[in-house]
mmCIF file of C-alpha atoms in Angstrom:
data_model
loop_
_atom_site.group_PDB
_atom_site.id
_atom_site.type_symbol
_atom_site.label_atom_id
_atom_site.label_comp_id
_atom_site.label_asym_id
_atom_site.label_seq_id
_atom_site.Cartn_x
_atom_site.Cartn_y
_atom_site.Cartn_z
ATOM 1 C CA UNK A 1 -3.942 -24.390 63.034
ATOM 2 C CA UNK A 2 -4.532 -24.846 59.442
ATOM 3 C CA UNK A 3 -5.708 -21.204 58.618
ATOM 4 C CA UNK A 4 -2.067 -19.974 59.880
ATOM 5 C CA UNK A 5 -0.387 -21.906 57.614
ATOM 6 C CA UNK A 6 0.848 -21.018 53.711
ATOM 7 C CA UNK A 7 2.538 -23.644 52.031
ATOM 8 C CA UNK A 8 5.830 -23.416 49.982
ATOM 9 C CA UNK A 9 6.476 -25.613 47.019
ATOM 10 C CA UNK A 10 9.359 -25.012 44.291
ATOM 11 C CA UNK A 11 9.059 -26.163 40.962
ATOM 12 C CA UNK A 12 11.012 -26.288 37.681
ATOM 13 C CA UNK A 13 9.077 -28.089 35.114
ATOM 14 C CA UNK A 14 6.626 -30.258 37.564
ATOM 15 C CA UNK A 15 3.543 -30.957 35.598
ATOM 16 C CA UNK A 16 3.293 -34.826 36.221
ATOM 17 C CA UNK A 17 3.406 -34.380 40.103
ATOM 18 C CA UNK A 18 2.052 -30.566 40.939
ATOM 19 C CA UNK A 19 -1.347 -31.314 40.913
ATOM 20 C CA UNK A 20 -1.453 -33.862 42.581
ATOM 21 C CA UNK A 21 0.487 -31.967 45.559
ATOM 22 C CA UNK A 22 -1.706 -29.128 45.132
ATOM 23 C CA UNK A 23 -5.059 -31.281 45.154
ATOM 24 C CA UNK A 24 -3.710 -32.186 49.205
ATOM 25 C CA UNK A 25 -3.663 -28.125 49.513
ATOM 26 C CA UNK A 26 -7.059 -27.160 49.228
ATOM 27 C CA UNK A 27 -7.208 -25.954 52.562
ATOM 28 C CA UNK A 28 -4.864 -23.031 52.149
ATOM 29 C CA UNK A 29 -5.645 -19.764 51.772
ATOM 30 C CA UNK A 30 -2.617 -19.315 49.682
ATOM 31 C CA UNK A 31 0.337 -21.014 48.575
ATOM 32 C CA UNK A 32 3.363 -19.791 47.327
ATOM 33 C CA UNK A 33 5.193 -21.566 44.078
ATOM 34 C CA UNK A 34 8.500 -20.536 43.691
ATOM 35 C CA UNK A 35 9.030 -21.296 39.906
ATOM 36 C CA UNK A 36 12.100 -21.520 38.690
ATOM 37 C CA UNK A 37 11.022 -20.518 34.531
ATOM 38 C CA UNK A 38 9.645 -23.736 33.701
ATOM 39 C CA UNK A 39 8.791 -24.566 29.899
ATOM 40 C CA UNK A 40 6.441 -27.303 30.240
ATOM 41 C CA UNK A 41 3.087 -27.005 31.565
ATOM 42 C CA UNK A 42 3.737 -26.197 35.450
ATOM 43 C CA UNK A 43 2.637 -23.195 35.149
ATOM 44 C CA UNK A 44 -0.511 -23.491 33.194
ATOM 45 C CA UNK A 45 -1.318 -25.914 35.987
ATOM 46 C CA UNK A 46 -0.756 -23.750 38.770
ATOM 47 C CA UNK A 47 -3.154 -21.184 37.366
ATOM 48 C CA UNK A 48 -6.453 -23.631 37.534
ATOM 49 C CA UNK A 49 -5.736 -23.046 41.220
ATOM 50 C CA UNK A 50 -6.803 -19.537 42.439
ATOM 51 C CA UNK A 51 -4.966 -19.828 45.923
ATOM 52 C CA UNK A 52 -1.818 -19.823 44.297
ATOM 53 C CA UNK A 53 0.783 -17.422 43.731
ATOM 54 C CA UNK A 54 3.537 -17.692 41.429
ATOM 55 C CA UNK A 55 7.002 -15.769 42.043
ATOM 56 C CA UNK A 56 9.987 -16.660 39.390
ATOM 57 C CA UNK A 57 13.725 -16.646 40.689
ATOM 58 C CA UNK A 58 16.364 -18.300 38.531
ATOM 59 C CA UNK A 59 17.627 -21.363 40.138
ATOM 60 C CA UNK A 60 21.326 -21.280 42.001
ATOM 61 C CA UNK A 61 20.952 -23.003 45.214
ATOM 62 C CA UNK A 62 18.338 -24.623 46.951
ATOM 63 C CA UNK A 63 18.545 -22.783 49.846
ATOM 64 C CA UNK A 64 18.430 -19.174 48.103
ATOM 65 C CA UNK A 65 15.366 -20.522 46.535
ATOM 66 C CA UNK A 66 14.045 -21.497 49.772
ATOM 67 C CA UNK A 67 15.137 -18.576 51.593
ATOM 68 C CA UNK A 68 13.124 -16.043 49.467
ATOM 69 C CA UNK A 69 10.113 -18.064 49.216
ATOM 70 C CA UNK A 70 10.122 -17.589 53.003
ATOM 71 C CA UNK A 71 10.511 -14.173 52.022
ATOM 72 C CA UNK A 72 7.175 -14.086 50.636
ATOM 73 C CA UNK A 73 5.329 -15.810 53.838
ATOM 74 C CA UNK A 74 3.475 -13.529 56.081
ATOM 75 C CA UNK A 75 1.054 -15.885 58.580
ATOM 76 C CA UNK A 76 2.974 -17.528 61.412
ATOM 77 C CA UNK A 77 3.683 -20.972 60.047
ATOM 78 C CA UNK A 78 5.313 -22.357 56.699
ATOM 79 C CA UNK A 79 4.669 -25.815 55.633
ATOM 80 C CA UNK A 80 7.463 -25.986 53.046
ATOM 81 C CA UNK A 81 7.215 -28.636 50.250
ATOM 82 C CA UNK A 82 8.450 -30.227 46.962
ATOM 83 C CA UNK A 83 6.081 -30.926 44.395
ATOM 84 C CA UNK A 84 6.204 -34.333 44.384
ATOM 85 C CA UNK A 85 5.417 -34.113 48.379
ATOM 86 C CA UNK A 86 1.826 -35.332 49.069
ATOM 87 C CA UNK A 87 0.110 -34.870 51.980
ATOM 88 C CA UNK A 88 -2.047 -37.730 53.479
ATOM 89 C CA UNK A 89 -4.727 -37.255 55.117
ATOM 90 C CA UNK A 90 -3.711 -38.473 58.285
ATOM 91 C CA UNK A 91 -1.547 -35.530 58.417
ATOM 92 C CA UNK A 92 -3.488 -32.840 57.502
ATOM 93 C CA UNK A 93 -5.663 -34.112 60.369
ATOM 94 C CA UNK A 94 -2.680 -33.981 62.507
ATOM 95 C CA UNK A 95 -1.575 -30.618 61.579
ATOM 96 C CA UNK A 96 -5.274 -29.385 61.972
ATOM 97 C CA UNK A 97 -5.179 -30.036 65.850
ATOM 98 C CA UNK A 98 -2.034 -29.088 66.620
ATOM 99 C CA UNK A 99 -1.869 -26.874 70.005
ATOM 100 C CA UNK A 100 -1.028 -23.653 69.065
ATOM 101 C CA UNK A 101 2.469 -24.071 71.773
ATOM 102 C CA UNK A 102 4.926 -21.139 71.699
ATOM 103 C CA UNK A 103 7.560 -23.222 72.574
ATOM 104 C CA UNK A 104 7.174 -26.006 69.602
ATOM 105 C CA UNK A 105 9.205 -23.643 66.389
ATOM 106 C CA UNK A 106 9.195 -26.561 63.795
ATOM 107 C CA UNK A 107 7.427 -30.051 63.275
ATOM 108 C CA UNK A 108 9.921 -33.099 62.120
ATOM 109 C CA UNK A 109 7.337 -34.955 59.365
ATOM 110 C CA UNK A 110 8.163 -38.548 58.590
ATOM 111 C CA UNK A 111 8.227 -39.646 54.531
ATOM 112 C CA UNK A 112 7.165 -42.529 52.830
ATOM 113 C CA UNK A 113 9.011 -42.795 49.512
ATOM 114 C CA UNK A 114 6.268 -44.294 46.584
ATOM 115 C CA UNK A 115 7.476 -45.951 43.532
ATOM 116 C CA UNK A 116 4.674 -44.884 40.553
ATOM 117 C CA UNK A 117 2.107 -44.505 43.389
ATOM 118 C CA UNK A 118 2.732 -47.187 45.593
ATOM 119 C CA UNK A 119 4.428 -46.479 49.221
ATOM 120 C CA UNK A 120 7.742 -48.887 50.000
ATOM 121 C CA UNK A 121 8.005 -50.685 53.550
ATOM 122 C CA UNK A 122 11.283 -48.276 53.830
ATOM 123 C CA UNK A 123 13.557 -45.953 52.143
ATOM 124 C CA UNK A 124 16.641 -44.013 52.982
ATOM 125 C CA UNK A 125 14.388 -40.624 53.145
ATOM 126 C CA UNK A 126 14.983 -39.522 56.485
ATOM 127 C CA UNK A 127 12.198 -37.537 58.329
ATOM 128 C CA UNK A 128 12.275 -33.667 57.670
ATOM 129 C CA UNK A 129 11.696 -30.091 59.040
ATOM 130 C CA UNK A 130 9.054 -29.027 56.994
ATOM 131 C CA UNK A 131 6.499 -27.043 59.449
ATOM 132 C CA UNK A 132 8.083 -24.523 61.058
ATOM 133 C CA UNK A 133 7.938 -21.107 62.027
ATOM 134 C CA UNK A 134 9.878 -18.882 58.984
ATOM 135 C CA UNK A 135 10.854 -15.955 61.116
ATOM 136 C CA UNK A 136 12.925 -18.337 62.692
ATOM 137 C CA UNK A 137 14.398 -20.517 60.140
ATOM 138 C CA UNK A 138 16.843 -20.046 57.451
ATOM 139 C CA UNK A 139 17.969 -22.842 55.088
ATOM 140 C CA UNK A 140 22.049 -23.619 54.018
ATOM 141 C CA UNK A 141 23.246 -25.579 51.199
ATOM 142 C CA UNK A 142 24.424 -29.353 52.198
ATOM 143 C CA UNK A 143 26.032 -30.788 49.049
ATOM 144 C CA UNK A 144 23.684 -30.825 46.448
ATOM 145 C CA UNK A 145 21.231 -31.133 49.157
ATOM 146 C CA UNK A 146 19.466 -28.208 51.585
ATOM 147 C CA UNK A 147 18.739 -28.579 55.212
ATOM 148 C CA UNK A 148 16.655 -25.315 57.536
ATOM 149 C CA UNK A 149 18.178 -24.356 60.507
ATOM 150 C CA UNK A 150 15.481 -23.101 62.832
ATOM 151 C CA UNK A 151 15.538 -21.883 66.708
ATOM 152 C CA UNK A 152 13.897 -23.079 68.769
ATOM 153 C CA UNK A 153 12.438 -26.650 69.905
ATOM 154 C CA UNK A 154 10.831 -29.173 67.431
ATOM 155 C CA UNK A 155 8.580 -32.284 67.867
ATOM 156 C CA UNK A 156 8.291 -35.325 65.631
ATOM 157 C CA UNK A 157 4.665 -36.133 64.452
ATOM 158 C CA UNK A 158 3.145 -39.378 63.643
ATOM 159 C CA UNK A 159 1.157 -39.022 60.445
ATOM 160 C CA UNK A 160 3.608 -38.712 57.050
ATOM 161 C CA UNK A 161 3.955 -36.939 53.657
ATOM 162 C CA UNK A 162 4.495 -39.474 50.347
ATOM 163 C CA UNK A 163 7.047 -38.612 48.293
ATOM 164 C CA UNK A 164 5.501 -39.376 45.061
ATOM 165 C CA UNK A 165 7.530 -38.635 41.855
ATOM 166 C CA UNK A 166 5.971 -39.542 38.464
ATOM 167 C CA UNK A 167 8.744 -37.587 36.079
ATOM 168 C CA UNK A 168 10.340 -39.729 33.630
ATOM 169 C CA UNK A 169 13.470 -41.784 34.037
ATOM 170 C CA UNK A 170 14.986 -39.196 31.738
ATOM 171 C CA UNK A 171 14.336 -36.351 33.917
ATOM 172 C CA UNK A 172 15.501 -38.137 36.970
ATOM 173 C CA UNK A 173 18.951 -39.607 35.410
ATOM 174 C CA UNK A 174 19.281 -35.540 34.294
ATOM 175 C CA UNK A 175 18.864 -33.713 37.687
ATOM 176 C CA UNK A 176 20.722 -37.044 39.730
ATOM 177 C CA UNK A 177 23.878 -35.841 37.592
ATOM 178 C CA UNK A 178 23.716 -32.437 38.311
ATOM 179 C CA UNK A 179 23.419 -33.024 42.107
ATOM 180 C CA UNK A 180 26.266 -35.713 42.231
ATOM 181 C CA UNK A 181 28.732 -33.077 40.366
ATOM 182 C CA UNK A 182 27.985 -30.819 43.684
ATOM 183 C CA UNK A 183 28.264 -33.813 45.904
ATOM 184 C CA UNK A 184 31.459 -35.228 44.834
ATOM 185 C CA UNK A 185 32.941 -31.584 45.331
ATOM 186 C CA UNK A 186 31.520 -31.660 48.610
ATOM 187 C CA UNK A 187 32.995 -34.854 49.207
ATOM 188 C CA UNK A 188 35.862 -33.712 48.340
ATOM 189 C CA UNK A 189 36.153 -30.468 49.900
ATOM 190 C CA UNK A 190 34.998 -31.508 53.284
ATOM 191 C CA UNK A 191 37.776 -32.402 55.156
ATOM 192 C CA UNK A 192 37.781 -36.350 56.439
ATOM 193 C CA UNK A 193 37.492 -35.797 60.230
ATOM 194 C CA UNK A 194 33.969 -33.699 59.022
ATOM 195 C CA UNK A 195 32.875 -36.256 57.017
ATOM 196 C CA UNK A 196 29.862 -38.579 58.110
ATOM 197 C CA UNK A 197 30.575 -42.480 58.044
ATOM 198 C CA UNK A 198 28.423 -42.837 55.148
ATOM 199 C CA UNK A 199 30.388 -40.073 53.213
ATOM 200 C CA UNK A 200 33.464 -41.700 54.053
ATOM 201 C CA UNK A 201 32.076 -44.781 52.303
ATOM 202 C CA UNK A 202 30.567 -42.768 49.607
ATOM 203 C CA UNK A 203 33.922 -41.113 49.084
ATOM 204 C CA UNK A 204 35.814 -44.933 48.655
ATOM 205 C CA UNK A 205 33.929 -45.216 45.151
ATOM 206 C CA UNK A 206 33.864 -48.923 45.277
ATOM 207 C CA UNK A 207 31.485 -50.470 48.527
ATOM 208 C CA UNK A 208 28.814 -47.359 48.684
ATOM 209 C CA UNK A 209 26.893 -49.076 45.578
ATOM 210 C CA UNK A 210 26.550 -52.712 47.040
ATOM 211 C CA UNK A 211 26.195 -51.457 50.639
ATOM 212 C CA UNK A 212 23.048 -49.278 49.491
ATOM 213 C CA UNK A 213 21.762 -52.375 47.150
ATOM 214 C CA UNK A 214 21.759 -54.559 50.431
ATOM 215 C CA UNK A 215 20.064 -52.039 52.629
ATOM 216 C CA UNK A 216 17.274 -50.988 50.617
ATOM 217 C CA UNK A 217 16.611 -55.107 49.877
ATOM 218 C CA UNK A 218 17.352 -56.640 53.051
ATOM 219 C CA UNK A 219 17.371 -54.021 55.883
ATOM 220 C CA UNK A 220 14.696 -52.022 54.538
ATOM 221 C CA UNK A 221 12.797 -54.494 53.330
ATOM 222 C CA UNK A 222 12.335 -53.707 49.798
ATOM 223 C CA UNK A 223 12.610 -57.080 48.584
ATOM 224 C CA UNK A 224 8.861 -58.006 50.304
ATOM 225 C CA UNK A 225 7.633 -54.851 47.867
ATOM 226 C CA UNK A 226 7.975 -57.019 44.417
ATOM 227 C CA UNK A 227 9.445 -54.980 41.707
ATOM 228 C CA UNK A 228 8.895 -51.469 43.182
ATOM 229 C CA UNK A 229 11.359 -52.535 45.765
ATOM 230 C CA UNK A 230 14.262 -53.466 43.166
ATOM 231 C CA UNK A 231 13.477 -50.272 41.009
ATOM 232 C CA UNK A 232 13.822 -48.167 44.039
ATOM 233 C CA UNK A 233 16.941 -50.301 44.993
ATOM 234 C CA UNK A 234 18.278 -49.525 41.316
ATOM 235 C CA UNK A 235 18.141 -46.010 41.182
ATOM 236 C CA UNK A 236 20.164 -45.515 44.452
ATOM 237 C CA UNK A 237 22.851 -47.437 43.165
ATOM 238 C CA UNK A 238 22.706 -46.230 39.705
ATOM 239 C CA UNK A 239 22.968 -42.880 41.829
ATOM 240 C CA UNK A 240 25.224 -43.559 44.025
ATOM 241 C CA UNK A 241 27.776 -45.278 41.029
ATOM 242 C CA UNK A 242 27.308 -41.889 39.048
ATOM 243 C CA UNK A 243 28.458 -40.327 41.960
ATOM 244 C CA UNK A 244 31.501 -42.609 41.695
ATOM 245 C CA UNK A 245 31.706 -42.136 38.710
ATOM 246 C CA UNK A 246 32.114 -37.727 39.252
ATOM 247 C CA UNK A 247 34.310 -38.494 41.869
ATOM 248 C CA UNK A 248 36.842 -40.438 39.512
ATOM 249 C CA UNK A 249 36.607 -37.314 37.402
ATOM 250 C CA UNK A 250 37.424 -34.672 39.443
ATOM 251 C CA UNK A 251 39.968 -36.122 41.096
ATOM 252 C CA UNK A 252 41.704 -37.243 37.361
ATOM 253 C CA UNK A 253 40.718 -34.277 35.404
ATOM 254 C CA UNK A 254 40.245 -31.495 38.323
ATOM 255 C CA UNK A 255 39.385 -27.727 36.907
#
């Protein structure tokens, strides 16, 4: 199964995690990098690896990023990645006995989130579509978020990708703003009846920052993983209180 397979990672100034992803990747034949003109060392990293090819597209959406670096697949299956997605081992095992089944289209991958290498007990990372077949998917914007729609039936597997990002607080304060600009106007766009219950809470401004504090300590059990826990359980409500925060903004100062 492996040898049908190319992955597809985007980056935009990646160097602390892309190795590292790319190291899990040795088995590819190729692997496409959709890069969108990073100035750090990304780049330079990607070319110590001869599998890989590098196409540049400025950035607008995640999903026409992801849409034409399925553009650029030609073998049957995509296995479509960030670059702070690591593989374990487990699941490259997995993947690598797969049936070849014509009527499986796209495998559901379960995620453990990792604070500064270590994996937490749980995390609000849902599992994700990420092997699938491309000539049947297409991805769509969702906030500041992207889902991929793809015919066909899927199956869950057992073995799971870490998501492992090592980029500095700095970097992650940076790009949580610019996604909770597009989801506050999705928020706020979406009319209520659409909306999920979490978005309706989200939307209130107030509870969404204590209800996600309590969930990743208590129901997810981040407390039992020491300080890892709480600075996971920090950034999601620093997160989700900037995205209070944007909300209060557009709806007081709207364009």
């Amino acid at each position: 199964m492996l040898e049908r397979i190319t992955p597809l990672i985007l980056t935009y100034n990646e160097s602390p995690n892309i190795h590292r992803a790319i190291d899990r990747l040795t088995w590819a034949k190729k692997i496409i990098v959709i890069d969108s003109y990073s100035d750090d060392d990304t780049v330079e990293i990607l070319q110590n690896y001869p599998q890989v090819e590098v196409f540049y597209r400025k950035f607008d959406s995640f999903a026409n990023q992801c849409n034409y670096g399925l553009s650029k697949i030609d073998t049957f299956w995509v296995l479509s990645l960030d670059a702070d997605y690591i593989l374990s081992q487990e699941l490259i095992n997995e993947i690598k006995y797969l049936p070849e089944e014509a009527e499986i289209n796209s495998y559901i991958i379960p995620f453990k989130y990792c604070i500064f290498g270590k994996p937490l007990r749980g995390t609000l990372l849902p599992p994700r579509k990420v092997l699938y077949q491309p000539k049947k998917a297409i991805y769509q914007d969702d906030g500041h978020a992207h889902r991929v729609i793809v015919e066909g039936t899927s199956k869950q597997l057992l073995a799971c990708i870490y998501h492992d990002d090592r980029k500095p607080l700095s970097r992650w304060l940076w790009a949580q703003d610019r996604y909770m600009v597009i989801e506050a106007k999705k928020l706020l766009e979406t009319p209520k009846g659409e909306l999920s219950l979490g978005d309706r809470i989200r939307k209130q401004k107030i509870l969404a920052p204590w209800i996600v504090l309590i969930y990743c300590l208590i129901f997810k059990g981040g407390i039992f993983d020491g300080w890892h826990g709480w600075y996971y359980a920090l950034q999601r409500v620093l997160a989700e209180i900037l995205l209070a925060i944007r909300l209060i903004e557009a709806e007081k100062f709207p364009n």
